[in-house]
Tab-separated table of C-alpha atoms in Angstrom:
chain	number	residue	atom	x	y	z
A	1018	UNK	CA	0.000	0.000	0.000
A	1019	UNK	CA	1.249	3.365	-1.451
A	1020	UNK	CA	1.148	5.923	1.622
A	1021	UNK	CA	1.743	9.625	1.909
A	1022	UNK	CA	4.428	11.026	4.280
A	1023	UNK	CA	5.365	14.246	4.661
A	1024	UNK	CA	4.808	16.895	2.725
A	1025	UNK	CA	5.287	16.935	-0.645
A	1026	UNK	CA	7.989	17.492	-3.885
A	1027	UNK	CA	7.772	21.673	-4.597
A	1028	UNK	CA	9.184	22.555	-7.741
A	1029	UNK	CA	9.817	25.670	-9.399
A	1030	UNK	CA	6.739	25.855	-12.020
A	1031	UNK	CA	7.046	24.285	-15.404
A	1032	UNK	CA	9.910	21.435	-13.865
A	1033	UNK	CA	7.773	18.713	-12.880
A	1034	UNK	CA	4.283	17.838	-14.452
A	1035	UNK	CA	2.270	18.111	-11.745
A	1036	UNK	CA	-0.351	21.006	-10.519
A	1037	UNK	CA	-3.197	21.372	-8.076
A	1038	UNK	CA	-5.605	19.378	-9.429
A	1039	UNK	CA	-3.327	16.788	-11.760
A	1040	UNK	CA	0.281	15.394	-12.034
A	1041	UNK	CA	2.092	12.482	-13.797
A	1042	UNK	CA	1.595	9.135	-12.508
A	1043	UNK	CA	5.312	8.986	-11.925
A	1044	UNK	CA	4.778	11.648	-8.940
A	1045	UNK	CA	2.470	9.566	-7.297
A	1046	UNK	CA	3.720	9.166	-3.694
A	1047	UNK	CA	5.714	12.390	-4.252
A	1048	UNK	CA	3.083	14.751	-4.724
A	1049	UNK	CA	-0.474	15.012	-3.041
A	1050	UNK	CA	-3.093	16.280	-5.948
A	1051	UNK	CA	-6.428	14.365	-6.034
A	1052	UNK	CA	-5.625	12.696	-9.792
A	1053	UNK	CA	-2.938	11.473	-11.358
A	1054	UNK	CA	-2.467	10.422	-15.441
A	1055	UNK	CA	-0.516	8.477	-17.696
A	1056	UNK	CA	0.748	10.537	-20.522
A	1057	UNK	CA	0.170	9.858	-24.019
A	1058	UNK	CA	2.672	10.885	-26.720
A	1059	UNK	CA	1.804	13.485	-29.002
A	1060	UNK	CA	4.210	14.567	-31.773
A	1061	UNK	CA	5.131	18.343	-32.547
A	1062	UNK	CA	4.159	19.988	-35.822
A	1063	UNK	CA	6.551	22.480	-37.141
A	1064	UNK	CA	6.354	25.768	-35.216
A	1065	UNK	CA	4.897	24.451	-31.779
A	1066	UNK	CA	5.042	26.222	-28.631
A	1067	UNK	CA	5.289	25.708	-25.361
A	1068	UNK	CA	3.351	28.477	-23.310
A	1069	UNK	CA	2.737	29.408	-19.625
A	1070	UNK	CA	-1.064	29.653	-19.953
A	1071	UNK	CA	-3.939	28.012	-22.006
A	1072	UNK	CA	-3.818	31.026	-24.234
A	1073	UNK	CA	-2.705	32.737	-27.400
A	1074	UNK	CA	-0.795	35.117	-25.133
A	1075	UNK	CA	0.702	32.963	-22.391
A	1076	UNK	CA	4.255	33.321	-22.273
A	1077	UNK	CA	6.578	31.276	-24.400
A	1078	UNK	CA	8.644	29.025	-22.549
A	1079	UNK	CA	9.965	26.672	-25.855
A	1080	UNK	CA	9.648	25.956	-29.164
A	1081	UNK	CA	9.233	22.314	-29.939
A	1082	UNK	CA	11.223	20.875	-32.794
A	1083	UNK	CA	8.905	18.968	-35.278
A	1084	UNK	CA	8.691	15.847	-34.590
A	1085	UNK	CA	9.354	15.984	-31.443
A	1086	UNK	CA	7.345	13.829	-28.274
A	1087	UNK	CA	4.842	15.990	-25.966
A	1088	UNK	CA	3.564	13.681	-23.571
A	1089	UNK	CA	-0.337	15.303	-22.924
A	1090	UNK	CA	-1.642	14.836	-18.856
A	1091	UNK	CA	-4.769	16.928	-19.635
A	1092	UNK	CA	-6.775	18.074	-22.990
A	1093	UNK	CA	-9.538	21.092	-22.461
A	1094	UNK	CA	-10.827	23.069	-24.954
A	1095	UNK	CA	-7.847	23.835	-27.975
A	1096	UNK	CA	-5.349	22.901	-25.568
A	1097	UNK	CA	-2.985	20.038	-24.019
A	1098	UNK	CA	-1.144	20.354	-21.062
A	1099	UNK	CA	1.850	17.836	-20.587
A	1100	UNK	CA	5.451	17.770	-20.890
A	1101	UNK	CA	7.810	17.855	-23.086
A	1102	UNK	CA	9.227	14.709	-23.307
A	1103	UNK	CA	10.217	12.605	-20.274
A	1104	UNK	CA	12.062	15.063	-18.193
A	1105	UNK	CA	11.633	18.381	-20.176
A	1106	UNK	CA	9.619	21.814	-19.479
A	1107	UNK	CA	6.101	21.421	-18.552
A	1108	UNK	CA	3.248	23.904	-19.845
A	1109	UNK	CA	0.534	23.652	-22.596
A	1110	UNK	CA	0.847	23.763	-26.196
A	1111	UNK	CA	-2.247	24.406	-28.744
A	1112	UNK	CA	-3.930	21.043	-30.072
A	1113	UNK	CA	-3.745	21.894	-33.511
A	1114	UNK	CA	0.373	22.051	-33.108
A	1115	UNK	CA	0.503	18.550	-31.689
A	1116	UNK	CA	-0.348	15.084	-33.436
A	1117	UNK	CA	-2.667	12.041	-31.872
A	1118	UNK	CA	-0.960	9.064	-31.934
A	1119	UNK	CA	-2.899	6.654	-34.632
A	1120	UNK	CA	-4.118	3.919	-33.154
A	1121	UNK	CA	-2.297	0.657	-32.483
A	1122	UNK	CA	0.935	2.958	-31.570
């Protein structure tokens, strides 16, 4: 049985893939947040960005190279929130800059 102890991981923001409501299954145990997700591996289009906020005018924190893995936690609206890949900067990029993976992959 997994139990919490302690407080938990803090992070500067856009390090670790976790917020207050969701983080990567990998932090559970680590962090307390009442869900946790598996990512699934998007691929960047050519020109994605990695911004602060869900919006056209969040900051930009990096631009993706095409082809490149973004591992989505959380989809609302036009927007994915995840990381890019395993260990890289966290934030959201806009779903029509990322790929689905086609099914079977």
């Amino acid at each position: 049985m997994l139990a919490m102890t302690g407080p938990s991981v803090t992070a500067e923001p856009g390090c670790l893939p976790v917020r207050g409501d969701l983080a990567h299954i990998k932090l559970a145990g680590l962090c307390f947040v009442p869900h946790y997700a598996v990512p699934v591996a998007y691929t960047a289009k050519a020109g994605a960005q990695l911004v602060s906020a869900p919006t056209t005018t969040g900051e930009v924190l990096a631009e993706l190279d095409e082809g490149a893995v973004f591992n989505v936690l959380d989809i609302a609206g036009a927007w994915s929130w995840g990381q890019i890949g395993e260990d890289g900067l966290v934030g959201y990029v806009a779903l029509e800059q990322i790929e689905a993976p086609q099914a079977g992959e």
